[in-house]
Amino acid sequence: MGDLVDFKDVFADVTRKAVKIPAKAYEPEGIYPIIDQGQNTIAGYSDSENGIYDDVPAIVFGDHTCAVKYVEEPFFIGADGTKVLKPLRSDDLRFLFHALRYYASRLPGEGEYTRHFKWLKECVFVIPDIDEQHRIANILDGIESQIVVAKQMLAKADELIQSRFVEMFDDPTVSSDKILGDVADIQTGATPLRSNAEYYDGRIPWVKTGEIDYSVIKDASEHISDKAVQETNCKLFPIGTILIAMYGQGNTRGKAGILGVEAATNQACAAVLLDAGICNPMFMLWQLKLKYEELRSMSLGGNQKNLSLGIVKSLSVSVPPLALQNEFAEFVTSVESLKSTTRQQLDRLTTLYASLTQRYFAQ
C-alpha cells in the first residue's frame, strides 16, 4: 500500500523561479525549449539565457489542461497556466510523475477549460518505500516507452505512404491532368426531417463531415432508415465512394475519406463516385490528402468559407495509368495492415498502463 501523503508535503510549487515567455515570442527553433500547458511536449523555443530554469529534472502541470510533463533539460515556461513542481522529499521523481498524471486525470472538471491546480493541491498520494517506487517507475516507464514507439510507427507509416506517392507520381510525364468532374460523378446527400423519428430508426450509416478524416469510413454516429432514403433526397452511396467535407468546423473543410460500407451522407459532404476504369479510390484519397490546402484555398464566402459541388468538380487532379494507381493502392493496403496491428498493440498498452496506474495509485 504505502503511506498517504498530502500534495503539499510531496511537491513545492516553484513556478515563480521560472521565466514566462509569451506565445508571440515563441520561435520554431532555438537553443532552449519552452514548455507550456498544451498537449505537445515542447511549445516552441527561445535563444535567450535570461532566467532559464535549470533545476531539472522537474515536472510541469497544465493548470487549464491537466497535462503533466517530465522535463529533463533547462527550459522556459509558457505565459499562462503553467506550473513547475519540484519534490520536497527524496522520492523517485519518475514515480511521482506517473502518480501525478494519474491524479490529474481524475480531477474535477478535467477536460474543461478551468483552473485545476487548486484541486490538485487537495490530492493525497499513496507513496510506498523507495525500492517499490523504483520498481513501479521502471514498469510504467517501460510501458510508456512502448506506447511512444507505437505512436511513432503510426506517424512514420503515413509518411512512408506519402513518400511512396511522390516517388511514383511526381514525374509529370507519368500522369495526365484532368478536373475531378471529368473522372467522377459528384453528388451530395441530404438531412432527413429531424421531426420524423422513423427516418432515424434504421441501420444505414449517415455520415457527416466531422467523421471524414482521410480514413476508411466503416460506420457513422447516426443511422437512417430505408424509408428516409426512399422519401427524401438522401442517397445510398456504394463502397469506394470518396467523401469530401465541403464545410465544417475547424480543419474539417476540405478533408476526404473513403466509404468502406454503403452509406448515406448529409448535404455538407460531396460524394465522389469515380469512374472505375480510370481511377482507383485509394489513389485518389491520397491525392486529395496532398491537395488539402489547395482545395481549402478554393473555398468561397465571408467569415464561414465553404466549398461547393462546382468547386469540387473543378479541382485539378493527376490521373496516371490505372495499373500504377492499383500498385500504389496495394502498397497502401499493406501499410494499413501494419498500422492496424500497431493500433491494436497501442490499445493494449494504453489499457495496461491505465490498469496498472489504477492498481498502484488508487486509494
Tab-separated table of C-alpha atoms in Angstrom:
chain	number	residue	atom	x	y	z
A	1	MET	CA	0.000	0.000	0.000
A	2	GLY	CA	2.310	2.762	1.226
A	3	ASP	CA	1.970	5.990	3.177
A	4	LEU	CA	-0.731	8.567	2.478
A	5	VAL	CA	0.989	11.917	1.930
A	6	ASP	CA	-0.628	15.284	1.186
A	7	PHE	CA	0.331	17.111	-2.012
A	8	LYS	CA	1.842	19.991	-0.010
A	9	ASP	CA	4.262	17.542	1.600
A	10	VAL	CA	5.234	15.966	-1.729
A	11	PHE	CA	5.672	18.923	-4.110
A	12	ALA	CA	6.779	22.530	-3.961
A	13	ASP	CA	5.322	24.980	-6.484
A	14	VAL	CA	8.427	26.724	-7.868
A	15	THR	CA	6.738	28.412	-10.821
A	16	ARG	CA	7.895	31.865	-9.689
A	17	LYS	CA	11.503	30.775	-10.278
A	18	ALA	CA	10.850	30.167	-13.987
A	19	VAL	CA	10.673	32.909	-16.617
A	20	LYS	CA	7.471	33.053	-18.645
A	21	ILE	CA	7.657	33.575	-22.409
A	22	PRO	CA	4.547	34.994	-24.176
A	23	ALA	CA	3.214	32.901	-27.053
A	24	LYS	CA	4.012	35.630	-29.597
A	25	ALA	CA	7.710	35.273	-28.703
A	26	TYR	CA	7.898	31.510	-29.365
A	27	GLU	CA	10.399	30.552	-32.054
A	28	PRO	CA	10.112	27.376	-34.200
A	29	GLU	CA	13.778	26.585	-33.487
A	30	GLY	CA	16.233	27.612	-30.824
A	31	ILE	CA	18.542	26.593	-28.000
A	32	TYR	CA	16.089	26.259	-25.136
A	33	PRO	CA	12.617	24.689	-25.161
A	34	ILE	CA	9.506	26.494	-23.982
A	35	ILE	CA	7.182	24.220	-22.033
A	36	ASP	CA	3.575	25.334	-21.738
A	37	GLN	CA	0.332	23.681	-20.681
A	38	GLY	CA	-0.510	22.387	-24.158
A	39	GLN	CA	-0.522	18.714	-25.092
A	40	ASN	CA	2.679	18.951	-27.167
A	41	THR	CA	5.838	18.257	-25.185
A	42	ILE	CA	7.519	21.419	-26.476
A	43	ALA	CA	5.549	24.527	-27.475
A	44	GLY	CA	8.415	26.497	-29.011
A	45	TYR	CA	11.978	27.672	-28.461
A	46	SER	CA	13.998	30.666	-27.287
A	47	ASP	CA	17.667	31.594	-27.661
A	48	SER	CA	17.586	33.808	-24.571
A	49	GLU	CA	19.523	32.707	-21.492
A	50	ASN	CA	17.993	35.285	-19.170
A	51	GLY	CA	16.083	33.440	-16.460
A	52	ILE	CA	16.328	29.931	-17.876
A	53	TYR	CA	15.026	27.392	-15.352
A	54	ASP	CA	17.792	24.840	-14.889
A	55	ASP	CA	16.871	22.941	-11.712
A	56	VAL	CA	15.997	19.836	-13.678
A	57	PRO	CA	14.510	17.313	-13.886
A	58	ALA	CA	11.200	18.913	-12.960
A	59	ILE	CA	7.510	18.278	-13.523
A	60	VAL	CA	5.257	20.733	-15.350
A	61	PHE	CA	1.491	20.779	-14.786
A	62	GLY	CA	-1.052	22.492	-17.053
A	63	ASP	CA	-3.494	24.391	-14.844
A	64	HIS	CA	-6.178	24.506	-17.537
A	65	THR	CA	-5.372	21.317	-19.452
A	66	CYS	CA	-4.217	18.920	-16.686
A	67	ALA	CA	-1.278	17.978	-18.929
A	68	VAL	CA	1.649	16.572	-16.927
A	69	LYS	CA	5.178	16.673	-18.365
A	70	TYR	CA	8.543	15.398	-17.172
A	71	VAL	CA	11.256	17.878	-18.233
A	72	GLU	CA	14.930	16.897	-18.161
A	73	GLU	CA	16.661	19.897	-19.742
A	74	PRO	CA	16.724	23.634	-18.837
A	75	PHE	CA	13.589	25.399	-20.066
A	76	PHE	CA	11.332	28.434	-20.093
A	77	ILE	CA	7.617	28.198	-19.408
A	78	GLY	CA	4.594	29.448	-21.313
A	79	ALA	CA	2.948	32.607	-20.089
A	80	ASP	CA	-0.340	31.236	-18.788
A	81	GLY	CA	-1.434	28.248	-16.726
A	82	THR	CA	1.956	26.526	-16.468
A	83	LYS	CA	3.034	25.239	-13.049
A	84	VAL	CA	6.547	23.986	-12.248
A	85	LEU	CA	6.775	21.397	-9.471
A	86	LYS	CA	9.773	20.029	-7.570
A	87	PRO	CA	9.778	17.206	-4.999
A	88	LEU	CA	10.156	18.049	-1.325
A	89	ARG	CA	11.258	14.534	-0.368
A	90	SER	CA	13.780	12.048	-1.695
A	91	ASP	CA	11.175	10.194	-3.733
A	92	ASP	CA	11.699	8.738	-7.210
A	93	LEU	CA	10.662	11.621	-9.478
A	94	ARG	CA	9.559	9.305	-12.274
A	95	PHE	CA	7.288	7.538	-9.779
A	96	LEU	CA	5.844	10.925	-8.760
A	97	PHE	CA	5.393	11.844	-12.428
A	98	HIS	CA	3.257	8.776	-13.120
A	99	ALA	CA	1.331	9.277	-9.872
A	100	LEU	CA	0.685	12.948	-10.628
A	101	ARG	CA	-0.525	12.117	-14.124
A	102	TYR	CA	-2.933	9.556	-12.647
A	103	TYR	CA	-4.365	12.008	-10.112
A	104	ALA	CA	-4.526	14.849	-12.662
A	105	SER	CA	-6.658	12.707	-14.979
A	106	ARG	CA	-9.240	12.368	-12.204
A	107	LEU	CA	-9.553	15.993	-11.107
A	108	PRO	CA	-13.000	17.647	-11.066
A	109	GLY	CA	-13.639	19.366	-14.396
A	110	GLU	CA	-10.797	17.517	-16.168
A	111	GLY	CA	-11.169	18.249	-19.871
A	112	GLU	CA	-12.819	21.616	-19.234
A	113	TYR	CA	-11.099	24.990	-19.607
A	114	THR	CA	-10.908	25.915	-15.951
A	115	ARG	CA	-8.189	26.090	-13.311
A	116	HIS	CA	-7.386	22.702	-11.790
A	117	PHE	CA	-4.319	23.352	-9.649
A	118	LYS	CA	-6.477	24.239	-6.650
A	119	TRP	CA	-7.923	20.715	-6.819
A	120	LEU	CA	-4.580	19.069	-7.484
A	121	LYS	CA	-3.274	20.558	-4.229
A	122	GLU	CA	-6.019	18.657	-2.396
A	123	CYS	CA	-4.753	15.273	-3.621
A	124	VAL	CA	-3.342	12.698	-1.244
A	125	PHE	CA	-0.591	10.498	-2.683
A	126	VAL	CA	-0.043	6.811	-1.989
A	127	ILE	CA	3.742	6.559	-1.604
A	128	PRO	CA	5.468	3.217	-0.902
A	129	ASP	CA	9.099	2.725	0.118
A	130	ILE	CA	11.798	3.868	-2.301
A	131	ASP	CA	12.576	0.398	-3.664
A	132	GLU	CA	8.926	-0.109	-4.569
A	133	GLN	CA	8.860	3.360	-6.142
A	134	HIS	CA	11.798	2.402	-8.357
A	135	ARG	CA	10.097	-0.862	-9.331
A	136	ILE	CA	6.797	0.830	-10.216
A	137	ALA	CA	8.524	3.646	-12.113
A	138	ASN	CA	10.551	1.158	-14.173
A	139	ILE	CA	7.445	-0.845	-15.089
A	140	LEU	CA	5.434	2.218	-16.108
A	141	ASP	CA	8.392	3.783	-17.922
A	142	GLY	CA	8.776	0.583	-19.933
A	143	ILE	CA	5.135	0.591	-20.978
A	144	GLU	CA	5.240	4.303	-21.789
A	145	SER	CA	8.325	3.783	-23.974
A	146	GLN	CA	6.463	1.134	-25.958
A	147	ILE	CA	3.477	3.484	-26.314
A	148	VAL	CA	5.759	6.211	-27.681
A	149	VAL	CA	7.313	3.779	-30.184
A	150	ALA	CA	3.869	2.608	-31.350
A	151	LYS	CA	2.724	6.207	-31.903
A	152	GLN	CA	5.914	6.976	-33.810
A	153	MET	CA	5.373	3.917	-36.004
A	154	LEU	CA	1.859	5.109	-36.877
A	155	ALA	CA	3.160	8.562	-37.775
A	156	LYS	CA	6.016	7.120	-39.849
A	157	ALA	CA	3.605	4.832	-41.700
A	158	ASP	CA	1.705	7.790	-43.144
A	159	GLU	CA	4.987	9.479	-44.041
A	160	LEU	CA	6.022	6.286	-45.846
A	161	ILE	CA	2.811	6.247	-47.891
A	162	GLN	CA	3.218	9.905	-48.772
A	163	SER	CA	6.822	9.346	-49.846
A	164	ARG	CA	5.770	6.394	-51.987
A	165	PHE	CA	3.087	8.530	-53.638
A	166	VAL	CA	5.610	11.241	-54.534
A	167	GLU	CA	8.111	8.644	-55.739
A	168	MET	CA	5.574	7.030	-58.079
A	169	PHE	CA	3.678	10.068	-59.366
A	170	ASP	CA	5.863	13.172	-59.058
A	171	ASP	CA	7.068	12.825	-62.652
A	172	PRO	CA	4.596	14.909	-64.737
A	173	THR	CA	5.150	12.659	-67.754
A	174	VAL	CA	3.575	9.757	-65.848
A	175	SER	CA	0.172	11.409	-65.436
A	176	SER	CA	-2.354	13.445	-67.359
A	177	ASP	CA	-4.067	16.422	-65.715
A	178	LYS	CA	-7.847	16.440	-65.545
A	179	ILE	CA	-10.515	18.039	-63.409
A	180	LEU	CA	-12.204	15.824	-60.859
A	181	GLY	CA	-15.574	16.247	-62.525
A	182	ASP	CA	-14.199	14.608	-65.690
A	183	VAL	CA	-13.324	11.349	-63.919
A	184	ALA	CA	-16.188	11.111	-61.431
A	185	ASP	CA	-19.890	11.655	-60.896
A	186	ILE	CA	-20.047	14.053	-57.949
A	187	GLN	CA	-23.219	14.233	-55.864
A	188	THR	CA	-24.287	15.180	-52.366
A	189	GLY	CA	-26.631	13.909	-49.684
A	190	ALA	CA	-29.347	15.406	-47.524
A	191	THR	CA	-30.679	15.666	-43.989
A	192	PRO	CA	-33.979	13.838	-43.423
A	193	LEU	CA	-36.602	15.754	-41.457
A	194	ARG	CA	-35.468	15.588	-37.835
A	195	SER	CA	-39.024	15.613	-36.530
A	196	ASN	CA	-39.782	12.307	-38.288
A	197	ALA	CA	-38.418	9.670	-35.897
A	198	GLU	CA	-38.991	6.911	-38.466
A	199	TYR	CA	-36.279	8.423	-40.655
A	200	TYR	CA	-33.677	7.868	-37.921
A	201	ASP	CA	-34.827	4.394	-36.897
A	202	GLY	CA	-32.629	2.350	-39.219
A	203	ARG	CA	-29.229	0.814	-39.818
A	204	ILE	CA	-27.915	2.849	-42.753
A	205	PRO	CA	-24.831	4.851	-41.674
A	206	TRP	CA	-25.456	8.572	-42.209
A	207	VAL	CA	-22.068	10.279	-42.480
A	208	LYS	CA	-21.441	13.897	-41.503
A	209	THR	CA	-18.350	15.997	-42.210
A	210	GLY	CA	-16.887	15.588	-38.721
A	211	GLU	CA	-16.465	11.875	-39.455
A	212	ILE	CA	-14.329	12.468	-42.552
A	213	ASP	CA	-10.599	12.319	-41.819
A	214	TYR	CA	-8.593	10.534	-44.558
A	215	SER	CA	-9.576	7.048	-43.474
A	216	VAL	CA	-11.891	4.228	-44.482
A	217	ILE	CA	-15.337	5.011	-43.040
A	218	LYS	CA	-16.997	1.841	-41.762
A	219	ASP	CA	-19.788	3.338	-39.645
A	220	ALA	CA	-21.298	6.628	-38.512
A	221	SER	CA	-22.558	8.109	-35.253
A	222	GLU	CA	-26.081	8.373	-36.680
A	223	HIS	CA	-28.142	5.999	-38.816
A	224	ILE	CA	-31.176	6.434	-41.021
A	225	SER	CA	-33.843	4.086	-42.345
A	226	ASP	CA	-34.715	2.742	-45.783
A	227	LYS	CA	-37.783	4.960	-45.565
A	228	ALA	CA	-35.565	8.037	-45.271
A	229	VAL	CA	-33.708	7.071	-48.450
A	230	GLN	CA	-36.973	6.391	-50.294
A	231	GLU	CA	-38.828	9.548	-49.232
A	232	THR	CA	-36.079	12.200	-49.066
A	233	ASN	CA	-33.138	13.400	-51.149
A	234	CYS	CA	-30.795	11.089	-49.247
A	235	LYS	CA	-28.889	8.657	-51.440
A	236	LEU	CA	-27.172	5.379	-50.648
A	237	PHE	CA	-23.578	5.590	-51.870
A	238	PRO	CA	-21.531	2.435	-52.620
A	239	ILE	CA	-18.328	1.165	-51.058
A	240	GLY	CA	-15.358	3.010	-52.548
A	241	THR	CA	-17.131	6.372	-52.774
A	242	ILE	CA	-14.835	9.259	-51.870
A	243	LEU	CA	-16.398	11.764	-49.467
A	244	ILE	CA	-15.177	15.365	-49.260
A	245	ALA	CA	-16.228	17.736	-46.477
A	246	MET	CA	-17.500	20.881	-48.190
A	247	TYR	CA	-17.900	22.745	-44.914
A	248	GLY	CA	-17.443	22.155	-41.222
A	249	GLN	CA	-15.747	23.409	-38.078
A	250	GLY	CA	-12.002	23.970	-37.704
A	251	ASN	CA	-9.882	21.944	-40.115
A	252	THR	CA	-12.773	19.786	-41.345
A	253	ARG	CA	-13.478	21.612	-44.611
A	254	GLY	CA	-11.548	20.006	-47.471
A	255	LYS	CA	-10.850	16.688	-45.763
A	256	ALA	CA	-11.629	13.448	-47.584
A	257	GLY	CA	-12.453	9.863	-46.680
A	258	ILE	CA	-13.493	6.668	-48.421
A	259	LEU	CA	-16.576	4.578	-47.732
A	260	GLY	CA	-15.886	1.066	-46.503
A	261	VAL	CA	-19.635	0.364	-46.285
A	262	GLU	CA	-22.707	1.514	-48.157
A	263	ALA	CA	-23.767	4.777	-46.533
A	264	ALA	CA	-25.721	7.995	-46.898
A	265	THR	CA	-24.419	11.490	-46.137
A	266	ASN	CA	-25.724	14.910	-45.270
A	267	GLN	CA	-25.630	17.817	-47.705
A	268	ALA	CA	-22.278	19.075	-46.387
A	269	CYS	CA	-20.499	16.107	-47.983
A	270	ALA	CA	-19.556	15.779	-51.633
A	271	ALA	CA	-19.805	12.144	-52.751
A	272	VAL	CA	-17.254	11.403	-55.480
A	273	LEU	CA	-18.155	8.287	-57.492
A	274	LEU	CA	-15.040	7.640	-59.546
A	275	ASP	CA	-15.003	6.025	-62.973
A	276	ALA	CA	-13.595	2.603	-62.048
A	277	GLY	CA	-11.934	2.292	-65.441
A	278	ILE	CA	-9.916	5.459	-64.854
A	279	CYS	CA	-9.301	5.955	-61.128
A	280	ASN	CA	-8.559	3.854	-58.070
A	281	PRO	CA	-10.340	5.278	-54.968
A	282	MET	CA	-7.381	4.751	-52.606
A	283	PHE	CA	-5.039	6.514	-55.012
A	284	MET	CA	-7.474	9.424	-55.265
A	285	LEU	CA	-7.903	9.613	-51.489
A	286	TRP	CA	-4.177	10.114	-51.021
A	287	GLN	CA	-4.001	12.632	-53.831
A	288	LEU	CA	-6.780	14.599	-52.131
A	289	LYS	CA	-4.876	14.418	-48.853
A	290	LEU	CA	-1.870	16.018	-50.531
A	291	LYS	CA	-4.161	18.623	-52.112
A	292	TYR	CA	-5.883	19.501	-48.816
A	293	GLU	CA	-4.583	23.079	-48.595
A	294	GLU	CA	-5.176	23.699	-52.302
A	295	LEU	CA	-8.789	22.577	-52.016
A	296	ARG	CA	-9.402	24.659	-48.884
A	297	SER	CA	-7.997	27.725	-50.637
A	298	MET	CA	-10.703	27.389	-53.306
A	299	SER	CA	-13.456	27.974	-50.709
A	300	LEU	CA	-15.843	30.887	-51.091
A	301	GLY	CA	-17.719	33.001	-48.576
A	302	GLY	CA	-17.158	35.500	-45.793
A	303	ASN	CA	-16.388	34.519	-42.218
A	304	GLN	CA	-17.541	30.930	-42.827
A	305	LYS	CA	-15.976	29.835	-46.104
A	306	ASN	CA	-17.403	26.784	-47.839
A	307	LEU	CA	-16.763	24.546	-50.792
A	308	SER	CA	-19.472	23.658	-53.297
A	309	LEU	CA	-20.098	20.812	-55.718
A	310	GLY	CA	-18.967	23.101	-58.513
A	311	ILE	CA	-15.679	23.861	-56.790
A	312	VAL	CA	-15.050	20.195	-56.016
A	313	LYS	CA	-15.743	19.269	-59.636
A	314	SER	CA	-13.260	21.897	-60.835
A	315	LEU	CA	-10.343	20.617	-58.740
A	316	SER	CA	-7.366	19.708	-60.918
A	317	VAL	CA	-6.153	16.138	-60.353
A	318	SER	CA	-3.438	13.944	-61.823
A	319	VAL	CA	-4.547	10.717	-63.464
A	320	PRO	CA	-1.694	8.249	-64.083
A	321	PRO	CA	-2.222	4.828	-65.695
A	322	LEU	CA	-4.662	2.717	-63.706
A	323	ALA	CA	-2.081	-0.052	-63.272
A	324	LEU	CA	0.195	2.357	-61.393
A	325	GLN	CA	-2.710	3.557	-59.259
A	326	ASN	CA	-3.553	-0.035	-58.377
A	327	GLU	CA	0.067	-0.746	-57.467
A	328	PHE	CA	0.040	2.227	-55.109
A	329	ALA	CA	-3.279	1.103	-53.598
A	330	GLU	CA	-1.814	-2.339	-52.869
A	331	PHE	CA	1.116	-0.671	-51.120
A	332	VAL	CA	-1.295	1.396	-49.014
A	333	THR	CA	-3.250	-1.741	-48.105
A	334	SER	CA	-0.100	-3.474	-46.842
A	335	VAL	CA	0.922	-0.449	-44.775
A	336	GLU	CA	-2.604	-0.058	-43.391
A	337	SER	CA	-2.473	-3.691	-42.276
A	338	LEU	CA	0.686	-2.937	-40.307
A	339	LYS	CA	-0.974	0.185	-38.888
A	340	SER	CA	-3.953	-1.866	-37.760
A	341	THR	CA	-1.671	-4.272	-35.905
A	342	THR	CA	0.177	-1.348	-34.329
A	343	ARG	CA	-3.083	0.305	-33.242
A	344	GLN	CA	-4.165	-2.922	-31.558
A	345	GLN	CA	-0.830	-3.076	-29.755
A	346	LEU	CA	-1.200	0.588	-28.763
A	347	ASP	CA	-4.686	-0.050	-27.397
A	348	ARG	CA	-3.401	-2.984	-25.328
A	349	LEU	CA	-0.507	-0.944	-23.951
A	350	THR	CA	-2.744	2.013	-23.113
A	351	THR	CA	-5.197	-0.270	-21.331
A	352	LEU	CA	-2.359	-1.968	-19.434
A	353	TYR	CA	-0.913	1.396	-18.360
A	354	ALA	CA	-4.316	2.579	-17.116
A	355	SER	CA	-4.887	-0.683	-15.249
A	356	LEU	CA	-1.508	-0.590	-13.519
A	357	THR	CA	-1.750	3.073	-12.506
A	358	GLN	CA	-5.151	2.310	-11.024
A	359	ARG	CA	-3.582	-0.543	-9.031
A	360	TYR	CA	-0.557	1.462	-7.883
A	361	PHE	CA	-2.093	4.861	-7.112
A	362	ALA	CA	-5.783	4.411	-6.272
A	363	GLN	CA	-6.639	4.679	-2.593
